[in-house]
Amino acid sequence: MGPDAAGPGARTQRVAVLKGGRSLERQVSLRSGARVEDALTRLGHYVVPIDVGLDLIRQLREVRPDVAFIAMHGRDGEDGTVQELLEIADVPYTGSGVLACVRSMDKVLAKHLMLEAGIPTPEFFAFNETAFRELGAADALGAIEQRLDFPIVVKPSSQGSALGIKFARSAADVPAALVAAFSYDSKVLLERYVDGRDLAVSILDGEPLPVVEAVPQGGDEFYDFQARYEIGRTSFVCPAELPDGVTERAQELALQTYRLLGCDAFARVDLMLDPSGELAVLEANPIPGLTETSLLPQAAEAAGISFDQLVGRILALAKARVPAT
Ligand SMILES: Nc1ncnc2c1ncn2[C@@H]1O[C@H](COP(=O)(O)OP(=O)(O)O)[C@@H](O)[C@H]1O
Ligand SMILES: [Mg+2]
């Protein structure tokens, strides 16, 4: 491919694609990474894939990339850890900076910030393990259950891909749901269940893309929704067919959340729409999936932005960050 393949005005860059890692979303990340590598190669860049592990810093020193494209999800890649290391190694990188990652990956922190900013998010109570082990938090469960009403959503504070999330239909389900959530994170939240439609709004360079709706297939097995994430159990509609004004409101809330958390270049915000037309923000993902079936690429496509163009724009927005002093 010629030197101009990276697009008008773009120069060929040496790009390290960071993928894999130790997160539970490793497999998704490997697929996101592979697809990004293909796109970058088509754009005329020189691509060096790095499966992130113990030798990350050594590899970066050897490869000496102009820029790192982070295609990692969940722990390490999306929580600010890898971003921090790239800053120390003086390598510019794609997407959000350390602080936005820290804020977004911690659902409890993000939800407190949303409450403070007046962004609607389902009511919740959060605990860490010590609250249960040393402060008798179990004795407060009855009051929480009364306040939130069943079903209650129990989730680990920092995870993705619906891992560790359970719907407790009665008080009897709560202890097992908590144990499951604590197996993923030392902080969990109990959240009010929103009986509604599952929406996602991706933001690219400060502009909201068309809304995607995830429609579960095969009955209302709401308690078994982890299955929805298995191939074929969910279909995606983009642009989502929504009542008047809801699309604009969802996009506005997503953008407010993106700005509130300090996200940069791109992110995806997950929301619920209840039957009365009220929207609530569940969470923000600073590095959403970039696979063939992922929502951000689908939303970009619906906006007339091809995957290669999407990757090119994310790369062009990569920044060198000055480490905190
Ligand atoms: N409070 C809630 N009410 C109804 N459904 C929920 C609620 N919280 C989560 N869900 C369902 O679980 C999915 C994943 O939850 P989310 O908070 O986005 O966590 P993550 O995507 O990081 O695993 C949502 O897309 C939605 O389908
Ligand atoms: Mg989500």
CSV table of C-alpha atoms and ligand atoms in Angstrom, one decimal:
chain,number,residue,atom,x,y,z
A,1,MET,CA,0.0,0.0,0.0
A,2,GLY,CA,1.2,3.5,-0.9
A,3,PRO,CA,2.3,6.1,1.6
A,4,ASP,CA,-0.9,8.0,1.2
A,5,ALA,CA,-3.2,5.1,2.2
A,6,ALA,CA,-3.5,6.5,5.7
A,7,GLY,CA,-5.8,9.1,4.2
A,8,PRO,CA,-5.5,12.6,3.1
A,9,GLY,CA,-3.0,14.5,5.3
A,10,ALA,CA,-2.4,11.4,7.5
A,11,ARG,CA,1.1,10.1,7.7
A,12,THR,CA,2.1,6.5,8.1
A,13,GLN,CA,2.6,5.7,11.7
A,14,ARG,CA,4.1,2.9,13.7
A,15,VAL,CA,1.2,1.8,15.8
A,16,ALA,CA,1.3,-0.7,18.6
A,17,VAL,CA,-2.0,-2.4,19.0
A,18,LEU,CA,-2.5,-3.3,22.7
A,19,LYS,CA,-4.8,-6.2,23.1
A,20,GLY,CA,-5.6,-9.3,25.2
A,21,GLY,CA,-4.2,-8.9,28.7
A,22,ARG,CA,-5.5,-10.7,31.8
A,23,SER,CA,-9.0,-9.3,31.9
A,24,LEU,CA,-12.0,-11.6,31.8
A,25,GLU,CA,-12.8,-9.9,28.5
A,26,ARG,CA,-9.5,-11.1,27.0
A,27,GLN,CA,-11.2,-13.0,24.2
A,28,VAL,CA,-13.3,-10.0,23.1
A,29,SER,CA,-10.2,-7.8,23.3
A,30,LEU,CA,-8.2,-10.2,21.0
A,31,ARG,CA,-11.1,-9.9,18.5
A,32,SER,CA,-11.3,-6.1,18.8
A,33,GLY,CA,-7.5,-5.9,18.4
A,34,ALA,CA,-7.3,-8.2,15.4
A,35,ARG,CA,-9.9,-6.1,13.6
A,36,VAL,CA,-8.2,-2.9,14.5
A,37,GLU,CA,-4.9,-4.2,13.2
A,38,ASP,CA,-6.5,-5.1,9.9
A,39,ALA,CA,-8.1,-1.7,9.6
A,40,LEU,CA,-4.8,0.1,10.5
A,41,THR,CA,-2.9,-2.0,7.9
A,42,ARG,CA,-5.5,-1.1,5.2
A,43,LEU,CA,-5.0,2.6,6.2
A,44,GLY,CA,-1.3,2.2,5.4
A,45,HIS,CA,0.1,2.2,9.0
A,46,TYR,CA,2.9,-0.1,10.2
A,47,VAL,CA,1.2,-2.3,12.9
A,48,VAL,CA,2.8,-4.1,15.8
A,49,PRO,CA,0.4,-6.2,17.8
A,50,ILE,CA,1.2,-6.6,21.5
A,51,ASP,CA,-0.5,-9.1,23.7
A,52,VAL,CA,-0.3,-7.2,27.0
A,53,GLY,CA,1.6,-8.9,29.8
A,54,LEU,CA,4.7,-8.8,31.9
A,55,ASP,CA,6.9,-7.6,29.1
A,56,LEU,CA,4.7,-4.6,28.1
A,57,ILE,CA,7.3,-2.0,29.0
A,58,ARG,CA,10.1,-4.0,27.4
A,59,GLN,CA,8.1,-4.5,24.2
A,60,LEU,CA,7.3,-0.8,24.0
A,61,ARG,CA,11.0,0.1,24.4
A,62,GLU,CA,11.8,-2.3,21.6
A,63,VAL,CA,9.0,-1.4,19.2
A,64,ARG,CA,9.3,2.3,19.9
A,65,PRO,CA,5.8,3.0,18.5
A,66,ASP,CA,4.6,6.5,17.5
A,67,VAL,CA,1.3,5.7,19.1
A,68,ALA,CA,-0.4,2.9,21.0
A,69,PHE,CA,-4.0,1.9,20.0
A,70,ILE,CA,-5.5,0.4,23.1
A,71,ALA,CA,-8.0,-2.4,22.2
A,72,MET,CA,-8.5,-3.8,25.6
A,73,HIS,CA,-11.6,-4.1,27.7
A,74,GLY,CA,-12.2,-4.5,31.4
A,75,ARG,CA,-9.4,-4.7,34.0
A,76,ASP,CA,-6.0,-3.2,33.2
A,77,GLY,CA,-6.8,-1.9,29.7
A,78,GLU,CA,-10.0,0.1,30.5
A,79,ASP,CA,-9.4,1.0,34.1
A,80,GLY,CA,-6.5,3.4,33.6
A,81,THR,CA,-3.6,1.0,34.4
A,82,VAL,CA,-2.3,0.6,30.9
A,83,GLN,CA,-2.9,4.3,30.2
A,84,GLU,CA,-0.7,5.1,33.2
A,85,LEU,CA,2.1,2.9,32.0
A,86,LEU,CA,1.9,4.4,28.5
A,87,GLU,CA,2.3,7.9,30.0
A,88,ILE,CA,5.3,6.8,32.0
A,89,ALA,CA,6.7,5.2,28.9
A,90,ASP,CA,6.0,8.5,27.0
A,91,VAL,CA,3.9,6.8,24.3
A,92,PRO,CA,0.8,8.7,23.0
A,93,TYR,CA,-2.3,6.5,23.2
A,94,THR,CA,-5.9,6.4,21.9
A,95,GLY,CA,-9.1,7.1,23.9
A,96,SER,CA,-9.7,8.3,27.3
A,97,GLY,CA,-7.0,9.3,29.8
A,98,VAL,CA,-6.3,7.7,33.2
A,99,LEU,CA,-8.8,9.7,35.2
A,100,ALA,CA,-11.8,9.1,32.9
A,101,CYS,CA,-11.0,5.4,32.9
A,102,VAL,CA,-10.8,5.3,36.6
A,103,ARG,CA,-14.1,7.1,36.9
A,104,SER,CA,-15.9,5.0,34.3
A,105,MET,CA,-14.7,1.5,35.2
A,106,ASP,CA,-15.9,2.0,38.8
A,107,LYS,CA,-19.7,2.0,38.4
A,108,VAL,CA,-20.2,3.1,42.0
A,109,LEU,CA,-18.0,6.1,41.6
A,110,ALA,CA,-19.5,6.9,38.2
A,111,LYS,CA,-23.1,6.7,39.6
A,112,HIS,CA,-22.2,9.0,42.5
A,113,LEU,CA,-20.9,11.5,40.0
A,114,MET,CA,-24.0,11.2,37.9
A,115,LEU,CA,-26.2,11.7,40.9
A,116,GLU,CA,-24.3,14.8,41.8
A,117,ALA,CA,-24.5,16.1,38.3
A,118,GLY,CA,-28.3,15.4,38.0
A,119,ILE,CA,-27.9,12.7,35.4
A,120,PRO,CA,-30.6,10.0,36.1
A,121,THR,CA,-29.2,6.6,37.1
A,122,PRO,CA,-31.1,3.8,38.9
A,123,GLU,CA,-31.2,4.1,42.6
A,124,PHE,CA,-28.5,2.0,44.3
A,125,PHE,CA,-26.6,1.0,47.4
A,126,ALA,CA,-23.0,-0.1,47.3
A,127,PHE,CA,-20.8,-2.1,49.7
A,128,ASN,CA,-17.3,-3.3,49.8
A,129,GLU,CA,-16.3,-6.7,51.3
A,130,THR,CA,-15.3,-5.2,54.6
A,131,ALA,CA,-18.7,-3.7,55.1
A,132,PHE,CA,-20.0,-7.3,55.1
A,133,ARG,CA,-17.1,-9.0,56.9
A,134,GLU,CA,-16.5,-6.4,59.6
A,135,LEU,CA,-19.4,-4.0,59.7
A,136,GLY,CA,-22.4,-6.3,59.6
A,137,ALA,CA,-23.8,-4.9,56.4
A,138,ALA,CA,-25.9,-8.1,56.0
A,139,ASP,CA,-28.2,-6.7,58.7
A,140,ALA,CA,-29.0,-3.7,56.4
A,141,LEU,CA,-30.1,-5.9,53.5
A,142,GLY,CA,-33.7,-6.0,54.6
A,143,ALA,CA,-34.0,-2.2,54.6
A,144,ILE,CA,-32.3,-2.0,51.2
A,145,GLU,CA,-34.6,-4.6,49.7
A,146,GLN,CA,-37.6,-2.7,50.9
A,147,ARG,CA,-36.3,0.5,49.4
A,148,LEU,CA,-35.3,-1.0,46.0
A,149,ASP,CA,-38.2,-3.5,45.6
A,150,PHE,CA,-37.7,-6.8,43.8
A,151,PRO,CA,-36.3,-7.8,41.4
A,152,ILE,CA,-33.0,-6.2,42.5
A,153,VAL,CA,-30.0,-6.1,40.2
A,154,VAL,CA,-26.8,-7.1,42.0
A,155,LYS,CA,-23.5,-6.3,40.1
A,156,PRO,CA,-19.8,-6.0,40.7
A,157,SER,CA,-18.7,-2.3,40.6
A,158,SER,CA,-16.1,-2.9,38.0
A,159,GLN,CA,-16.8,-5.4,35.3
A,160,GLY,CA,-18.1,-5.6,31.7
A,161,SER,CA,-20.0,-7.8,29.4
A,162,ALA,CA,-22.6,-8.5,32.1
A,163,LEU,CA,-20.1,-10.6,34.0
A,164,GLY,CA,-21.2,-11.3,37.6
A,165,ILE,CA,-24.5,-9.5,37.2
A,166,LYS,CA,-27.6,-11.3,38.7
A,167,PHE,CA,-31.2,-10.4,39.1
A,168,ALA,CA,-32.5,-11.3,42.6
A,169,ARG,CA,-36.2,-12.0,42.4
A,170,SER,CA,-36.7,-12.3,46.1
A,171,ALA,CA,-34.7,-11.9,49.4
A,172,ALA,CA,-33.8,-15.6,49.1
A,173,ASP,CA,-31.8,-14.8,45.9
A,174,VAL,CA,-29.8,-11.9,47.4
A,175,PRO,CA,-27.0,-13.8,49.3
A,176,ALA,CA,-26.0,-15.9,46.3
A,177,ALA,CA,-26.2,-12.9,44.0
A,178,LEU,CA,-23.9,-11.1,46.3
A,179,VAL,CA,-21.4,-14.0,46.5
A,180,ALA,CA,-21.4,-14.1,42.7
A,181,ALA,CA,-20.8,-10.4,42.4
A,182,PHE,CA,-18.0,-10.4,45.1
A,183,SER,CA,-16.2,-13.1,43.2
A,184,TYR,CA,-15.6,-10.5,40.5
A,185,ASP,CA,-14.9,-7.4,42.6
A,186,SER,CA,-14.4,-6.4,46.2
A,187,LYS,CA,-17.1,-3.7,45.7
A,188,VAL,CA,-20.6,-4.5,44.6
A,189,LEU,CA,-23.9,-2.6,44.1
A,190,LEU,CA,-27.5,-3.4,44.5
A,191,GLU,CA,-29.5,-1.5,42.0
A,192,ARG,CA,-33.1,-0.8,41.3
A,193,TYR,CA,-34.3,-2.9,38.4
A,194,VAL,CA,-35.6,-1.0,35.3
A,195,ASP,CA,-38.1,-2.9,33.4
A,196,GLY,CA,-37.5,-1.4,30.1
A,197,ARG,CA,-35.5,-1.2,26.9
A,198,ASP,CA,-31.8,-1.6,26.7
A,199,LEU,CA,-30.1,1.2,24.8
A,200,ALA,CA,-26.5,2.2,24.0
A,201,VAL,CA,-25.3,5.5,22.7
A,202,SER,CA,-21.7,5.7,21.4
A,203,ILE,CA,-19.9,9.0,21.3
A,204,LEU,CA,-17.2,9.7,18.7
A,205,ASP,CA,-15.1,12.8,19.2
A,206,GLY,CA,-17.8,14.5,21.2
A,207,GLU,CA,-20.6,13.7,18.8
A,208,PRO,CA,-23.3,11.1,19.7
A,209,LEU,CA,-23.9,8.3,17.1
A,210,PRO,CA,-27.3,6.7,16.3
A,211,VAL,CA,-28.8,4.8,19.3
A,212,VAL,CA,-28.5,1.0,19.3
A,213,GLU,CA,-31.2,-1.1,21.0
A,214,ALA,CA,-30.4,-4.5,22.3
A,215,VAL,CA,-33.5,-6.7,22.0
A,216,PRO,CA,-33.4,-10.0,23.9
A,217,GLN,CA,-34.6,-13.0,21.9
A,218,GLY,CA,-36.6,-15.8,23.3
A,219,GLY,CA,-38.8,-14.9,26.2
A,220,ASP,CA,-38.4,-12.7,29.2
A,221,GLU,CA,-35.8,-14.6,31.1
A,222,PHE,CA,-34.7,-11.5,32.8
A,223,TYR,CA,-32.9,-13.3,35.5
A,224,ASP,CA,-30.8,-15.3,33.0
A,225,PHE,CA,-29.8,-12.3,30.9
A,226,GLN,CA,-26.1,-13.3,30.8
A,227,ALA,CA,-27.3,-15.7,28.2
A,228,ARG,CA,-28.4,-12.7,26.1
A,229,TYR,CA,-24.8,-12.1,25.5
A,230,GLU,CA,-24.4,-15.4,23.9
A,231,ILE,CA,-24.5,-15.4,20.1
A,232,GLY,CA,-28.0,-15.2,18.8
A,233,ARG,CA,-29.7,-14.4,22.1
A,234,THR,CA,-29.8,-10.7,21.4
A,235,SER,CA,-30.6,-8.8,18.2
A,236,PHE,CA,-29.5,-5.2,17.7
A,237,VAL,CA,-31.5,-2.5,16.1
A,238,CYS,CA,-29.7,0.6,14.9
A,239,PRO,CA,-31.0,3.3,14.7
A,240,ALA,CA,-33.4,2.2,17.5
A,241,GLU,CA,-37.0,2.9,16.8
A,242,LEU,CA,-38.0,5.1,19.7
A,243,PRO,CA,-40.8,7.5,20.6
A,244,ASP,CA,-40.5,11.1,19.7
A,245,GLY,CA,-37.7,12.9,21.4
A,246,VAL,CA,-36.2,9.9,23.1
A,247,THR,CA,-33.4,9.5,20.7
A,248,GLU,CA,-32.3,13.1,21.2
A,249,ARG,CA,-32.7,12.8,25.0
A,250,ALA,CA,-30.6,9.5,25.1
A,251,GLN,CA,-27.9,11.1,23.0
A,252,GLU,CA,-27.9,14.2,25.2
A,253,LEU,CA,-27.6,12.1,28.4
A,254,ALA,CA,-24.9,10.0,26.9
A,255,LEU,CA,-22.9,13.1,25.9
A,256,GLN,CA,-23.4,14.6,29.4
A,257,THR,CA,-22.1,11.4,31.0
A,258,TYR,CA,-19.1,11.3,28.6
A,259,ARG,CA,-18.2,14.8,29.5
A,260,LEU,CA,-18.9,14.3,33.2
A,261,LEU,CA,-16.5,11.4,33.4
A,262,GLY,CA,-14.0,13.2,31.2
A,263,CYS,CA,-13.9,10.7,28.4
A,264,ASP,CA,-12.0,11.5,25.3
A,265,ALA,CA,-12.2,10.5,21.6
A,266,PHE,CA,-14.8,7.8,22.0
A,267,ALA,CA,-16.9,5.8,24.5
A,268,ARG,CA,-20.2,4.0,24.8
A,269,VAL,CA,-22.9,4.9,27.3
A,270,ASP,CA,-25.5,2.2,28.3
A,271,LEU,CA,-28.9,3.3,29.3
A,272,MET,CA,-32.4,1.9,30.1
A,273,LEU,CA,-35.7,3.4,28.9
A,274,ASP,CA,-38.6,2.6,31.1
A,275,PRO,CA,-42.2,2.2,29.8
A,276,SER,CA,-43.1,5.8,31.0
A,277,GLY,CA,-40.4,7.1,28.7
A,278,GLU,CA,-37.9,7.9,31.4
A,279,LEU,CA,-34.2,7.3,30.7
A,280,ALA,CA,-31.6,6.2,33.2
A,281,VAL,CA,-27.8,5.9,32.6
A,282,LEU,CA,-26.3,2.5,33.7
A,283,GLU,CA,-22.7,3.1,32.9
A,284,ALA,CA,-20.0,4.4,30.5
A,285,ASN,CA,-17.4,2.2,28.7
A,286,PRO,CA,-14.3,4.1,27.8
A,287,ILE,CA,-13.1,1.3,25.5
A,288,PRO,CA,-16.2,-0.4,24.1
A,289,GLY,CA,-15.9,-3.5,21.9
A,290,LEU,CA,-14.7,-3.1,18.4
A,291,THR,CA,-15.5,-6.6,17.1
A,292,GLU,CA,-17.8,-7.4,14.1
A,293,THR,CA,-20.8,-7.6,16.4
A,294,SER,CA,-19.9,-4.7,18.7
A,295,LEU,CA,-22.3,-1.7,19.2
A,296,LEU,CA,-19.9,1.2,18.5
A,297,PRO,CA,-18.9,0.0,15.0
A,298,GLN,CA,-22.6,-0.7,14.3
A,299,ALA,CA,-23.6,2.8,15.4
A,300,ALA,CA,-20.8,4.3,13.3
A,301,GLU,CA,-21.9,2.3,10.3
A,302,ALA,CA,-25.4,3.6,10.7
A,303,ALA,CA,-23.9,7.1,10.7
A,304,GLY,CA,-22.1,6.4,7.4
A,305,ILE,CA,-18.7,5.9,9.1
A,306,SER,CA,-17.0,2.7,8.0
A,307,PHE,CA,-14.9,0.7,10.4
A,308,ASP,CA,-11.7,1.8,8.8
A,309,GLN,CA,-12.8,5.4,9.0
A,310,LEU,CA,-13.7,4.9,12.7
A,311,VAL,CA,-10.3,3.4,13.5
A,312,GLY,CA,-8.6,6.2,11.5
A,313,ARG,CA,-10.4,8.9,13.5
A,314,ILE,CA,-9.7,7.3,16.8
A,315,LEU,CA,-6.0,7.1,15.9
A,316,ALA,CA,-5.9,10.7,14.7
A,317,LEU,CA,-7.3,11.7,18.1
A,318,ALA,CA,-4.6,9.9,20.1
A,319,LYS,CA,-2.7,12.1,22.4
A,320,ALA,CA,0.6,12.4,24.2
A,321,ARG,CA,-0.3,12.9,27.9
A,322,VAL,CA,1.9,14.5,30.5
A,323,PRO,CA,2.1,12.3,33.5
A,324,ALA,CA,0.8,13.9,36.7
A,325,THR,CA,3.5,15.6,38.7
B,1,LIG,N1,-30.8,-1.7,36.9
B,1,LIG,C1,-31.0,-2.5,35.8
B,1,LIG,N2,-32.2,-2.7,35.4
B,1,LIG,C2,-32.4,-3.5,34.3
B,1,LIG,N3,-31.5,-4.1,33.6
B,1,LIG,C3,-30.2,-3.9,34.0
B,1,LIG,C4,-29.9,-3.1,35.1
B,1,LIG,N4,-28.5,-3.0,35.2
B,1,LIG,C5,-28.0,-3.8,34.3
B,1,LIG,N5,-29.0,-4.3,33.5
B,1,LIG,C6,-28.8,-5.2,32.3
B,1,LIG,O1,-27.5,-5.7,32.4
B,1,LIG,C7,-26.8,-5.3,31.3
B,1,LIG,C8,-25.3,-5.0,31.7
B,1,LIG,O2,-25.3,-4.0,32.7
B,1,LIG,P1,-24.3,-2.8,32.8
B,1,LIG,O3,-24.6,-2.0,34.0
B,1,LIG,O4,-24.3,-2.1,31.5
B,1,LIG,O5,-22.9,-3.6,33.1
B,1,LIG,P2,-21.8,-4.2,32.1
B,1,LIG,O6,-22.2,-3.9,30.7
B,1,LIG,O7,-20.5,-3.4,32.5
B,1,LIG,O8,-21.7,-5.6,32.5
B,1,LIG,C9,-27.5,-4.0,30.8
B,1,LIG,O9,-27.2,-3.8,29.4
B,1,LIG,C10,-28.9,-4.4,31.1
B,1,LIG,O10,-29.4,-5.3,30.1
B,2,MG,MG,-23.0,-2.3,29.9
